[in-house]
PDB file of C-alpha atoms in Angstrom:
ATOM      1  CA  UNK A   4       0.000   0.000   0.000  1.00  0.00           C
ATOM      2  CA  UNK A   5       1.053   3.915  -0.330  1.00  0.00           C
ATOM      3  CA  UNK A   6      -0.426   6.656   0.980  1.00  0.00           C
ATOM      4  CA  UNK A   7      -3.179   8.606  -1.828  1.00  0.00           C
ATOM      5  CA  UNK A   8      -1.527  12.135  -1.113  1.00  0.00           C
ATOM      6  CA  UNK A   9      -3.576  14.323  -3.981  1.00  0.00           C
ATOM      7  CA  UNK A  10      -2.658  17.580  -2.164  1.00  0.00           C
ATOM      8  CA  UNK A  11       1.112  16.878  -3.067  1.00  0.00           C
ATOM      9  CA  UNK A  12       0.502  15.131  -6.003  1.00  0.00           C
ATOM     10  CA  UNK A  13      -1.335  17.985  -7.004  1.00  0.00           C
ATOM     11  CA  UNK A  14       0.924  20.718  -6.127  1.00  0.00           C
ATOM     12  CA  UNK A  15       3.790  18.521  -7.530  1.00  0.00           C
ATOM     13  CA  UNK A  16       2.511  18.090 -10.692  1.00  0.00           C
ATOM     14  CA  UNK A  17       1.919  22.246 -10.688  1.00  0.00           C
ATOM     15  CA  UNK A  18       6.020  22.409 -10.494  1.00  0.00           C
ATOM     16  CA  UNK A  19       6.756  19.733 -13.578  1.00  0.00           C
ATOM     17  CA  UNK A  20       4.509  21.692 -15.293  1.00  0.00           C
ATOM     18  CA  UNK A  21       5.795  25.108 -14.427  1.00  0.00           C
ATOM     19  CA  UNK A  22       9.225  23.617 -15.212  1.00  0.00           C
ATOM     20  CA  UNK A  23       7.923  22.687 -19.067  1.00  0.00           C
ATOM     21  CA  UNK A  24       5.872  25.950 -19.394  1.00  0.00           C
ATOM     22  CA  UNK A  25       9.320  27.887 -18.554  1.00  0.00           C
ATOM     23  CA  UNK A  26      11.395  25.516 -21.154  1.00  0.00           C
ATOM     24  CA  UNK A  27       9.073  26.875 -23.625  1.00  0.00           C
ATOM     25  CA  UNK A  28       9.392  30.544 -22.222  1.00  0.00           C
ATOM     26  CA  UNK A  29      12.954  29.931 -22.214  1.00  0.00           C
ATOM     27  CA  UNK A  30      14.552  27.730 -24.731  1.00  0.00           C
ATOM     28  CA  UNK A  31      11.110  26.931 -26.870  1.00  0.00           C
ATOM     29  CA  UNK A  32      11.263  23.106 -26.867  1.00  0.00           C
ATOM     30  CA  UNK A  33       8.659  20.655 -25.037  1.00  0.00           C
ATOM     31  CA  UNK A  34      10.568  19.147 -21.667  1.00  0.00           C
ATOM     32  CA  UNK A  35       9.956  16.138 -22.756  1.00  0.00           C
ATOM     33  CA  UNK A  36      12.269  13.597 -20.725  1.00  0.00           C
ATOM     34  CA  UNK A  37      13.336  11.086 -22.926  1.00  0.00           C
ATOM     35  CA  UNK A  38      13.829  13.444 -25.640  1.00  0.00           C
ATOM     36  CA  UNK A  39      16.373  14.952 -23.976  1.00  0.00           C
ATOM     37  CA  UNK A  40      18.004  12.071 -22.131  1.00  0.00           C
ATOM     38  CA  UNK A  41      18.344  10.257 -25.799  1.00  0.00           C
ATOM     39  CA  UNK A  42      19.660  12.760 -27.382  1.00  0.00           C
ATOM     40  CA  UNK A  43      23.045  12.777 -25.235  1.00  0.00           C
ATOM     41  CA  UNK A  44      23.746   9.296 -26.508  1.00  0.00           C
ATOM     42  CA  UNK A  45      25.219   8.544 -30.011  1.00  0.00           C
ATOM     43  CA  UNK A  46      24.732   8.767 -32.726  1.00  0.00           C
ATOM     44  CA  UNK A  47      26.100  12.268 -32.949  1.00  0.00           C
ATOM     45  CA  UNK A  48      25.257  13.366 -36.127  1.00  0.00           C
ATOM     46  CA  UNK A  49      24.684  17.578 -35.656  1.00  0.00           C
ATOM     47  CA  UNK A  50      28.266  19.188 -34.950  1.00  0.00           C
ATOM     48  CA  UNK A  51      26.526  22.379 -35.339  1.00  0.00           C
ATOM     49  CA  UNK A  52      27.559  24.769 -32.635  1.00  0.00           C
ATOM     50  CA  UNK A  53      24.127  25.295 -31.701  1.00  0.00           C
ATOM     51  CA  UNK A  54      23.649  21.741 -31.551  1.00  0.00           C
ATOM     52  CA  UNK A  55      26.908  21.911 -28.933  1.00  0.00           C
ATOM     53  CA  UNK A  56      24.989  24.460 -27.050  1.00  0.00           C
ATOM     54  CA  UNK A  57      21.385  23.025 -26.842  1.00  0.00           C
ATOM     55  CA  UNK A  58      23.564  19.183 -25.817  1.00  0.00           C
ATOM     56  CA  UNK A  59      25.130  21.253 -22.852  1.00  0.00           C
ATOM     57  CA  UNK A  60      21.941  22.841 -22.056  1.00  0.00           C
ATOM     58  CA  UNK A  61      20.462  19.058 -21.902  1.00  0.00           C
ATOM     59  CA  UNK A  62      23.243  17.816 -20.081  1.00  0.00           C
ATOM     60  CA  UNK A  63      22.258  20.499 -17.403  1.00  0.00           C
ATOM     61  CA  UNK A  64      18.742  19.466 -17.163  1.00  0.00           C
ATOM     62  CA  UNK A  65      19.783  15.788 -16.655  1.00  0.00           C
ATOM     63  CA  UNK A  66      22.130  17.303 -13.756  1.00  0.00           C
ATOM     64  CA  UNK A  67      19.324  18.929 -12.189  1.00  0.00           C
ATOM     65  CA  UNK A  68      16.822  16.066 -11.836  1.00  0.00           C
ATOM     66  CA  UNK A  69      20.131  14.041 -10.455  1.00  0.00           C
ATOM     67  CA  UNK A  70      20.669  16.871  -7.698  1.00  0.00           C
ATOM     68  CA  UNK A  71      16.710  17.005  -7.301  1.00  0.00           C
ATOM     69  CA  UNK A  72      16.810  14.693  -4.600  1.00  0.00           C
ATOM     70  CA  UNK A  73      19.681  16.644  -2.645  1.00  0.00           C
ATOM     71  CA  UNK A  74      17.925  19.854  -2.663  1.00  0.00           C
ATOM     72  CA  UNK A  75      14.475  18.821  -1.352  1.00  0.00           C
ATOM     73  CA  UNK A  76      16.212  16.767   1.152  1.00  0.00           C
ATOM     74  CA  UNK A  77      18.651  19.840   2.744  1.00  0.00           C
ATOM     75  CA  UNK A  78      15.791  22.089   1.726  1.00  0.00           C
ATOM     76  CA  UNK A  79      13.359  19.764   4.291  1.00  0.00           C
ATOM     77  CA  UNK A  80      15.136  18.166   5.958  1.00  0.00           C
ATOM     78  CA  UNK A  81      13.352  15.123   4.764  1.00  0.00           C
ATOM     79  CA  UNK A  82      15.020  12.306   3.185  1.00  0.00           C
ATOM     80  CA  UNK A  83      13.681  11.114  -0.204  1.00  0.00           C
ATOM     81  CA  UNK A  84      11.833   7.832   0.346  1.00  0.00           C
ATOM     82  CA  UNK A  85      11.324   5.072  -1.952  1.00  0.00           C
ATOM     83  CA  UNK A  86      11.178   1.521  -2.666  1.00  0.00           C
ATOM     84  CA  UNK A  87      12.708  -0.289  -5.762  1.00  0.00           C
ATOM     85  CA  UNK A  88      12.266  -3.575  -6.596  1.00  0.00           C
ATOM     86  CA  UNK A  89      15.623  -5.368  -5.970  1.00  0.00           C
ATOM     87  CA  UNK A  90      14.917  -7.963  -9.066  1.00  0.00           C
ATOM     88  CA  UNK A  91      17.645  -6.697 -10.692  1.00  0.00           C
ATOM     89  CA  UNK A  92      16.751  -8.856 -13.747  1.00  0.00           C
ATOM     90  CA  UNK A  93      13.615  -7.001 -13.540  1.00  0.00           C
ATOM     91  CA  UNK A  94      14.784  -3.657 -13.603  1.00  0.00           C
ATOM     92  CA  UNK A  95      17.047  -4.057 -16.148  1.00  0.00           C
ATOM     93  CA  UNK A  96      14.481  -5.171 -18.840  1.00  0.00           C
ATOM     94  CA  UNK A  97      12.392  -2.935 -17.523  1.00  0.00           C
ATOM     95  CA  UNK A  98      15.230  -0.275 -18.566  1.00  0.00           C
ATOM     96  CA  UNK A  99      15.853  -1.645 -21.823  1.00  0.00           C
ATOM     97  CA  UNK A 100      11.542  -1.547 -23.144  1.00  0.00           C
ATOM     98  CA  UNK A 101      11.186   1.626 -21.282  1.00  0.00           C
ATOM     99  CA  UNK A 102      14.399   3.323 -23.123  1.00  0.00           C
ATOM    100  CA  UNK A 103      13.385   1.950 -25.942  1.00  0.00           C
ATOM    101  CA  UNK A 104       9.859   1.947 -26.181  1.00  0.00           C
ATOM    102  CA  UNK A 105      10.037   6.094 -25.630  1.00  0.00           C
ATOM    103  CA  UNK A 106      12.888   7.094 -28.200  1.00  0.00           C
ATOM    104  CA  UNK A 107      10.750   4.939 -31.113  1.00  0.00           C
ATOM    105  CA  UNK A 108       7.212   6.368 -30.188  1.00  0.00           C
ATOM    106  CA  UNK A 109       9.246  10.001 -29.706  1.00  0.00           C
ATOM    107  CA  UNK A 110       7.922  10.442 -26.015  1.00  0.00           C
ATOM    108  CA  UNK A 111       7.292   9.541 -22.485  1.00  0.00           C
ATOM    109  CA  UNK A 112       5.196  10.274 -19.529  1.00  0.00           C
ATOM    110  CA  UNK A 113       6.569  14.137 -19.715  1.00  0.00           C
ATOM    111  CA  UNK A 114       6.929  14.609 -23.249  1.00  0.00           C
ATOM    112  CA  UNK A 115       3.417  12.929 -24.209  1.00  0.00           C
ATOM    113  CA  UNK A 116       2.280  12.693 -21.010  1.00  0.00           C
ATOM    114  CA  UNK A 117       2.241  16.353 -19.847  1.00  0.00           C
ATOM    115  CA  UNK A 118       3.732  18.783 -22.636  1.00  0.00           C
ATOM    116  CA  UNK A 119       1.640  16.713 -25.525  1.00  0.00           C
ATOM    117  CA  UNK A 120      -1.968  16.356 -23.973  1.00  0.00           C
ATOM    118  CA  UNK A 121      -1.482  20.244 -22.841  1.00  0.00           C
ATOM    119  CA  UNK A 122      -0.659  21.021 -26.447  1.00  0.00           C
ATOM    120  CA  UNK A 123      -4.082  18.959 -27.259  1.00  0.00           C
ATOM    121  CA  UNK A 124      -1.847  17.021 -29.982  1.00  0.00           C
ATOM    122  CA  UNK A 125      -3.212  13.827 -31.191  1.00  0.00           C
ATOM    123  CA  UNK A 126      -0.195  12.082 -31.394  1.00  0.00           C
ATOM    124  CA  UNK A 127       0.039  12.389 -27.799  1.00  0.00           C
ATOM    125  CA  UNK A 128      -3.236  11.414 -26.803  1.00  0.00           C
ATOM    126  CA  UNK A 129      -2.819   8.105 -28.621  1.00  0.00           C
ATOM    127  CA  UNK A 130       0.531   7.884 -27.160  1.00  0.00           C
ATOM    128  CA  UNK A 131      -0.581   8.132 -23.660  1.00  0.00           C
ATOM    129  CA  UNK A 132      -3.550   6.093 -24.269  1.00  0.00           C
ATOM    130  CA  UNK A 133      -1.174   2.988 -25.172  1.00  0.00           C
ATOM    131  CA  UNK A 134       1.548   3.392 -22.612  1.00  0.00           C
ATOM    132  CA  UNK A 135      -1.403   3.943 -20.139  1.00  0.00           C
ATOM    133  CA  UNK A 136      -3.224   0.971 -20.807  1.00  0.00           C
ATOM    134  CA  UNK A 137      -0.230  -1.212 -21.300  1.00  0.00           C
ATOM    135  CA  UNK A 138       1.068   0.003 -18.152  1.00  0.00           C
ATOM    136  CA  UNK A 139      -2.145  -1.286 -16.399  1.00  0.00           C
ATOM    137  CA  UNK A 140      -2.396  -4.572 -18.457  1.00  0.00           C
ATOM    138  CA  UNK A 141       1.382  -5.281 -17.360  1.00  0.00           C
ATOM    139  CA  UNK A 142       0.877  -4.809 -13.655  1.00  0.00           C
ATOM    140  CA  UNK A 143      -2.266  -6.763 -13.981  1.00  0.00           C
ATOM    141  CA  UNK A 144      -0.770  -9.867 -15.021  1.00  0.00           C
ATOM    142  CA  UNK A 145       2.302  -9.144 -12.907  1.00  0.00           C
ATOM    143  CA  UNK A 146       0.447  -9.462  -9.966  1.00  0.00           C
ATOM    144  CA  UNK A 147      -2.772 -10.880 -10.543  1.00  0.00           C
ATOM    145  CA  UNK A 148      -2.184 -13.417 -12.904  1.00  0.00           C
ATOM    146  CA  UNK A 149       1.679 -14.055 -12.059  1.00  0.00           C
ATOM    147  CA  UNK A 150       1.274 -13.016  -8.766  1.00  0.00           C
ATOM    148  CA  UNK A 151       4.309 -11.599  -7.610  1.00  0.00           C
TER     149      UNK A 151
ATOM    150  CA  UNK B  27      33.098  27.682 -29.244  1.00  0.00           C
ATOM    151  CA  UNK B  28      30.783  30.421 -27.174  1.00  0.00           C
ATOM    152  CA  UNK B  29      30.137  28.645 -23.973  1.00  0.00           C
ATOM    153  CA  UNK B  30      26.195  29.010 -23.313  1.00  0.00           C
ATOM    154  CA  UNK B  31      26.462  29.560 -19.502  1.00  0.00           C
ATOM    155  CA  UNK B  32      22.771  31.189 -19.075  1.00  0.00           C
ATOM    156  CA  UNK B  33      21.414  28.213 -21.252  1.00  0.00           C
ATOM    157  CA  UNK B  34      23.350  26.114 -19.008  1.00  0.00           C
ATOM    158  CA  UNK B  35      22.487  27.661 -15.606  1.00  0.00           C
ATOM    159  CA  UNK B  36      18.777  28.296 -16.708  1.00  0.00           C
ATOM    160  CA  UNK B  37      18.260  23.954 -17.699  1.00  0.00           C
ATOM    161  CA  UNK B  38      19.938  23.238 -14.529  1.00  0.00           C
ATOM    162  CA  UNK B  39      17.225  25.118 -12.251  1.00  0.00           C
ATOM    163  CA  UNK B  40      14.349  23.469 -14.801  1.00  0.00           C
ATOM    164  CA  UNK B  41      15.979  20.075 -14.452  1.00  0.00           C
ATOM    165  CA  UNK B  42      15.724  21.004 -10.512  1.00  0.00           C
ATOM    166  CA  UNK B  43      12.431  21.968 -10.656  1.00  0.00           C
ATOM    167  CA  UNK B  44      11.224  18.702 -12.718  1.00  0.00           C
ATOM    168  CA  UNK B  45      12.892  16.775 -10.236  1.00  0.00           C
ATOM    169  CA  UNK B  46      11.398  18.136  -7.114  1.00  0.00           C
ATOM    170  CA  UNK B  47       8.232  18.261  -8.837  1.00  0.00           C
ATOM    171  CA  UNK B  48       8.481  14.598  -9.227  1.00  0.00           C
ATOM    172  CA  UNK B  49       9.757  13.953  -5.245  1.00  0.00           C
ATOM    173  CA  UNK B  50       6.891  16.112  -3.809  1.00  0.00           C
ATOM    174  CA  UNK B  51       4.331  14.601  -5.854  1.00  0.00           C
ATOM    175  CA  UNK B  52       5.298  11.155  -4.540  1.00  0.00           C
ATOM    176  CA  UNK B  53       6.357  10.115  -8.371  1.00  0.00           C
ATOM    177  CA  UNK B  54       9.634   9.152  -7.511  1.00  0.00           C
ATOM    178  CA  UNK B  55       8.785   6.391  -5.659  1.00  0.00           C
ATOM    179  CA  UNK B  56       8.471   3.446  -8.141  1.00  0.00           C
ATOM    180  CA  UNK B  57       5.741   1.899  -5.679  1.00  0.00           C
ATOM    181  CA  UNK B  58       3.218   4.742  -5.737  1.00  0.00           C
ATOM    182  CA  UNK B  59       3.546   4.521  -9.588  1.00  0.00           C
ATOM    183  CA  UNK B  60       2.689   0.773  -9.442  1.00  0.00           C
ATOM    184  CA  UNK B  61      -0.135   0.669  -7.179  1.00  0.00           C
ATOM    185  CA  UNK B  62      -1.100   3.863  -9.608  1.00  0.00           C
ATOM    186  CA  UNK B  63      -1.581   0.785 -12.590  1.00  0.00           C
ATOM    187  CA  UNK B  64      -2.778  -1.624  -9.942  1.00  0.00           C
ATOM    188  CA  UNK B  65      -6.519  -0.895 -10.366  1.00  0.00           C
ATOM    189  CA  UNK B  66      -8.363  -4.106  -9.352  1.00  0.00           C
ATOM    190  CA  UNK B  67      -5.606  -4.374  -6.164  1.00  0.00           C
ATOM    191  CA  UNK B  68      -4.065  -1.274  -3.541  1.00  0.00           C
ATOM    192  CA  UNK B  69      -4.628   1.354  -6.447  1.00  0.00           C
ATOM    193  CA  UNK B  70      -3.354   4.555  -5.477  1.00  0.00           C
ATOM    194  CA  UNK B  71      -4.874   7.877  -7.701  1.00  0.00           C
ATOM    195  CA  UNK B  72      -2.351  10.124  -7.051  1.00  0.00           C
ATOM    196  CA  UNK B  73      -0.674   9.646 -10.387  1.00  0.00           C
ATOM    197  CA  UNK B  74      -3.655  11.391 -12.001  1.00  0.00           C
ATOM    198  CA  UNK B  75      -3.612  14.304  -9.781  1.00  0.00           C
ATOM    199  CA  UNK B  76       0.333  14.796 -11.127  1.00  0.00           C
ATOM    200  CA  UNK B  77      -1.343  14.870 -14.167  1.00  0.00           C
ATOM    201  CA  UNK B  78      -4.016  16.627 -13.861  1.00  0.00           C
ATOM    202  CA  UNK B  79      -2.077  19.275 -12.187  1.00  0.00           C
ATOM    203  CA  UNK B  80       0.881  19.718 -14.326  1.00  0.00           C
ATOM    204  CA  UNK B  81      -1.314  19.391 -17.388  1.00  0.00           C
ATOM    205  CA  UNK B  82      -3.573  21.816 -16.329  1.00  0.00           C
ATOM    206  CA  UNK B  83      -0.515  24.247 -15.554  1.00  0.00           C
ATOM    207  CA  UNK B  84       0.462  23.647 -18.933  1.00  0.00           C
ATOM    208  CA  UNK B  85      -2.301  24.162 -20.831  1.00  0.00           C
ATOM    209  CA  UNK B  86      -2.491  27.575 -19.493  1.00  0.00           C
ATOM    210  CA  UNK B  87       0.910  28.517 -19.627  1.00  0.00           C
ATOM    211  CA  UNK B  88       1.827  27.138 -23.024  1.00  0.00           C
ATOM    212  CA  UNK B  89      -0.909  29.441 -24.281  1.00  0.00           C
ATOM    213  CA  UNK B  90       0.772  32.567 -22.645  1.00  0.00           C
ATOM    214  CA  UNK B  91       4.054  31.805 -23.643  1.00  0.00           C
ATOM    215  CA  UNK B  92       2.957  30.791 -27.459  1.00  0.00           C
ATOM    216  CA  UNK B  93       1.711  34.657 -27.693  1.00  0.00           C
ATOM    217  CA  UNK B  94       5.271  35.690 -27.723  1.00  0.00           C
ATOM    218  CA  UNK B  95       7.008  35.797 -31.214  1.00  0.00           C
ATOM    219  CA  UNK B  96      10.113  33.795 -29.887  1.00  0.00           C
ATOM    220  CA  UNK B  97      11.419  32.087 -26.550  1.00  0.00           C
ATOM    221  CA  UNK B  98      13.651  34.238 -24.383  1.00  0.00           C
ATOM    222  CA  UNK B  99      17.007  31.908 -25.262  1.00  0.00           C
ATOM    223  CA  UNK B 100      16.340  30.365 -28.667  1.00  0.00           C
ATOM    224  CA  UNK B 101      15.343  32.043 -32.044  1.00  0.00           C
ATOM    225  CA  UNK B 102      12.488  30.482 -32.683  1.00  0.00           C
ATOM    226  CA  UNK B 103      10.016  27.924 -31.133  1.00  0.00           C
ATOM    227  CA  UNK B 104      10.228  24.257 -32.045  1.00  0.00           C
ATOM    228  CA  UNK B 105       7.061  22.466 -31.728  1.00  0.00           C
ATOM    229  CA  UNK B 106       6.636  18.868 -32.738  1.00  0.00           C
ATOM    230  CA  UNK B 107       4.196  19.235 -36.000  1.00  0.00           C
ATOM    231  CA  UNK B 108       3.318  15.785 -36.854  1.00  0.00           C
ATOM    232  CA  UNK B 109      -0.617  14.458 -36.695  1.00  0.00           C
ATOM    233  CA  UNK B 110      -0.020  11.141 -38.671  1.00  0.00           C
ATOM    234  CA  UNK B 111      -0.658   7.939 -36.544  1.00  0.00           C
ATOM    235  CA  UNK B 112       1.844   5.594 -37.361  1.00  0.00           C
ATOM    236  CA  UNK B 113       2.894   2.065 -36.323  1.00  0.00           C
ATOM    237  CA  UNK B 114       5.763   3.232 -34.448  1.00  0.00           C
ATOM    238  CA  UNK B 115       3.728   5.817 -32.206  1.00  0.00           C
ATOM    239  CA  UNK B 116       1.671   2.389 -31.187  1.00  0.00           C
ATOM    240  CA  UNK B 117       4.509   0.041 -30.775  1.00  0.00           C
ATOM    241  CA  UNK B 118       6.351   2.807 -28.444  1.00  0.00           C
ATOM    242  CA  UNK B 119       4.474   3.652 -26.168  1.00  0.00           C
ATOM    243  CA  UNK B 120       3.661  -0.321 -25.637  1.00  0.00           C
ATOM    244  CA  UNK B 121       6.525  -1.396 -24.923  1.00  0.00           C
ATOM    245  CA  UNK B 122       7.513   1.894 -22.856  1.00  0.00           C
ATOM    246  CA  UNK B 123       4.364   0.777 -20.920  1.00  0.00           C
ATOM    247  CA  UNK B 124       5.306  -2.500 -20.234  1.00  0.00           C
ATOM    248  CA  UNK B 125       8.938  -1.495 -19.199  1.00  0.00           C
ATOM    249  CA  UNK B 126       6.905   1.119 -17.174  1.00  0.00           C
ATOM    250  CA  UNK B 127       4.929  -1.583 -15.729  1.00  0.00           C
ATOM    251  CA  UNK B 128       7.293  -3.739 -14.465  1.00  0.00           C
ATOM    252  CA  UNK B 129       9.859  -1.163 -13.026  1.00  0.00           C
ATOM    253  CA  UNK B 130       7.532   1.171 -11.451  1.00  0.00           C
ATOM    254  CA  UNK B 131      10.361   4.167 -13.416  1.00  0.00           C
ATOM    255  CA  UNK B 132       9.488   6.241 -16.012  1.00  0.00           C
ATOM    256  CA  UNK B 133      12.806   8.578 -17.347  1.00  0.00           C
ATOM    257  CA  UNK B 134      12.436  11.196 -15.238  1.00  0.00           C
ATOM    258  CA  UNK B 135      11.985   9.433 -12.430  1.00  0.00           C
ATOM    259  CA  UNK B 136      14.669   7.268 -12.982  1.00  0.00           C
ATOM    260  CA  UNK B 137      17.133  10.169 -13.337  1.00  0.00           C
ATOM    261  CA  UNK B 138      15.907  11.726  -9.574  1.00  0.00           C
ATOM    262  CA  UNK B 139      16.305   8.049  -8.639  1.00  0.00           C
ATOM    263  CA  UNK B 140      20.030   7.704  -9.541  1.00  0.00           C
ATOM    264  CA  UNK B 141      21.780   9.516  -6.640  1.00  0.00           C
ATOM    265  CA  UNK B 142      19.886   7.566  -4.060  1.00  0.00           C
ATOM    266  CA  UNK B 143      21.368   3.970  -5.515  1.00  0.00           C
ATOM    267  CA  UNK B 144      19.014   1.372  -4.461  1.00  0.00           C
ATOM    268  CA  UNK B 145      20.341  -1.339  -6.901  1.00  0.00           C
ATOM    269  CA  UNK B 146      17.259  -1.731  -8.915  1.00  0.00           C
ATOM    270  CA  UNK B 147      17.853   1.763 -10.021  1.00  0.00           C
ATOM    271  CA  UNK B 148      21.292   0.887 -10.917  1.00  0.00           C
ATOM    272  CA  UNK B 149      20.435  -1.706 -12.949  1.00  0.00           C
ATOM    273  CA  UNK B 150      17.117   0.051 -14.498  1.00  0.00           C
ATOM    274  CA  UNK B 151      19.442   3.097 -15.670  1.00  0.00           C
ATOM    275  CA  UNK B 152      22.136   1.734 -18.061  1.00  0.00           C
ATOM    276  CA  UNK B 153      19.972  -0.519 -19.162  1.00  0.00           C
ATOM    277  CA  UNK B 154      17.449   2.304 -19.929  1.00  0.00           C
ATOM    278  CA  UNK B 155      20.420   4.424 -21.663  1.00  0.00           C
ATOM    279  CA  UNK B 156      21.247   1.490 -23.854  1.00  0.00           C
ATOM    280  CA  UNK B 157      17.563   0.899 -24.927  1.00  0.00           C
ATOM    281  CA  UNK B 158      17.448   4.736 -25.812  1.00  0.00           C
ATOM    282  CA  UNK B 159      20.499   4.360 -27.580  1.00  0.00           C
ATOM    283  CA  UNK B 160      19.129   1.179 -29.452  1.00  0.00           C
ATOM    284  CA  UNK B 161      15.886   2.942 -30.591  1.00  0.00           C
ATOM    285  CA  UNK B 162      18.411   6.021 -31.735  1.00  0.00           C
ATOM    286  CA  UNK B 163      20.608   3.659 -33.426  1.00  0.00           C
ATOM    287  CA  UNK B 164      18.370   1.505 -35.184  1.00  0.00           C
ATOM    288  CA  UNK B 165      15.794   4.732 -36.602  1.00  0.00           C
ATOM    289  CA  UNK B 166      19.107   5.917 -38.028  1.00  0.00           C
ATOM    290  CA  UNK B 167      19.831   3.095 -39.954  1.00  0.00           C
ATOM    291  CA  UNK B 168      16.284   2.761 -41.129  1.00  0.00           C
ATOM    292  CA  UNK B 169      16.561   6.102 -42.480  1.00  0.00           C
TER     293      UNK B 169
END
């Protein structure tokens, strides 16, 4: 069991999407996660030095949801709490389809998620339908049918 | 080569402010996100009120910021512009879903995740960076 907390979800979910409303106001681009994750790997074809400058400016994001964790804990004093499974078999081919899976349909929870269904694009909606219902349908038979 | 410093400082605090977004919101816990897709067992909502709330501050300020004629840092704006439905747009987000559902980590999360080092996280991340870099490498040679 966790805790339903909609007052922090709520609020929470205000801040992520402050954060991609000011990437627009700021650099123009959705804040979509994968996007910019992906997009520090190879293959490296743009050499372009704005290319050079929008990679840094990606690599800087990526820093800041690392250090996320940091702040809010020396900013509360609260410890970030969480529980992964330790099936590390698991979590690794859970990596590989969810790397995978949102570089080929061009977007994840943020960049479909939030940035697409606020843009009303259609694309997204689909998107979000699929990884939505998939999501359920997995956890379903995980521990429903499977059980564990 | 012009080092972008403002760029750089400016993504830093967004990247920050994604991240705690995620922590207060409770999505950085892998286990709210499951029981979130565990509707017929201990579902937990909140992942729709993360949603709901960042959409909903979204939706309004995309449509603020769009009335400018350019962003602040960039010369123009760069929106996706595709509408066509394709088989990869289906096939994605499936097996993103299914990754999703069995690790409890979407990217973001997954990034905020990383400095705390429980070992599922360390072996969801590589393995998450080389799945990115398949999808990369394979759409390029498709091309």
């Amino acid at each position: 069991m966790t805790e339903f907390t909609p007052i922090a979800s709520l609020i929470g979910g205000a801040l992520i999407g402050l954060s991609a409303v000011l990437m627009m106001l700021a650099e123009g681009r959705i804040a979509g996660i994968s996007g910019i994750a992906s997009r520090l790997l190879p293959p490296y074809g743009d050499k372009s030095s704005a290319e050079r400058s929008a990679f840094a400016g990606r690599l800087a994001f990526v820093a800041g949801l690392v250090a996320a964790p940091f702040l809010y804990a020396a900013a509360t004093g609260t410890a970030v709490v969480q529980t992964v499974s330790s099936n590390l078999a698991l979590m690794a081919v859970a990596g590989l389809l969810v790397g995978f899976g949102s570089v080929w349909g061009s977007g994840c929870t943020s960049g479909h998620g939030v940035c697409g269904l606020s843009r009303l694009s259609r694309r997204s909606f689909v998107a979000t339908g699929v990884f939505m219902a998939a999501g359920f349908a997995t956890v379903y038979v995980m521990r429903h049918v499977m059980g564990s | 080569m012009r080092v972008p410093f403002a760029s750089i400082l400016v993504n830093l605090g967004l990247g920050l402010l994604f991240g705690v977004g995620l922590i207060v919101s409770g999505m950085s816990d892998p286990a709210k996100v499951l029981n979130f897709l565990d509707l017929t067992g201990t579902f937990d909502p909140s992942l729709a009120f993360v949603m709901g709330g960042a959409v909903v501050v979204a939706f309004i300020g995309y449509r603020l910021v769009l009335t400018r004629d350019k962003p602040l840092m960039a010369p123009r704006f760069q929106l996706p512009t595709r509408s066509d439905i394709d088989a990869r747009l289906i096939v994605g987000p499936a097996l993103f879903g299914m990754g999703w559902g069995l690790g409890g980590f979407c990217p973001g999360p997954a990034f905020t995740a990383l400095g705390l080092a429980a070992p599922g996280t360390l072996a969801f991340l590589p393995a998450m960076l080389a799945g990115m870099w398949a999808a990369r490498w394979v759409a390029e040679r498709g091309r």
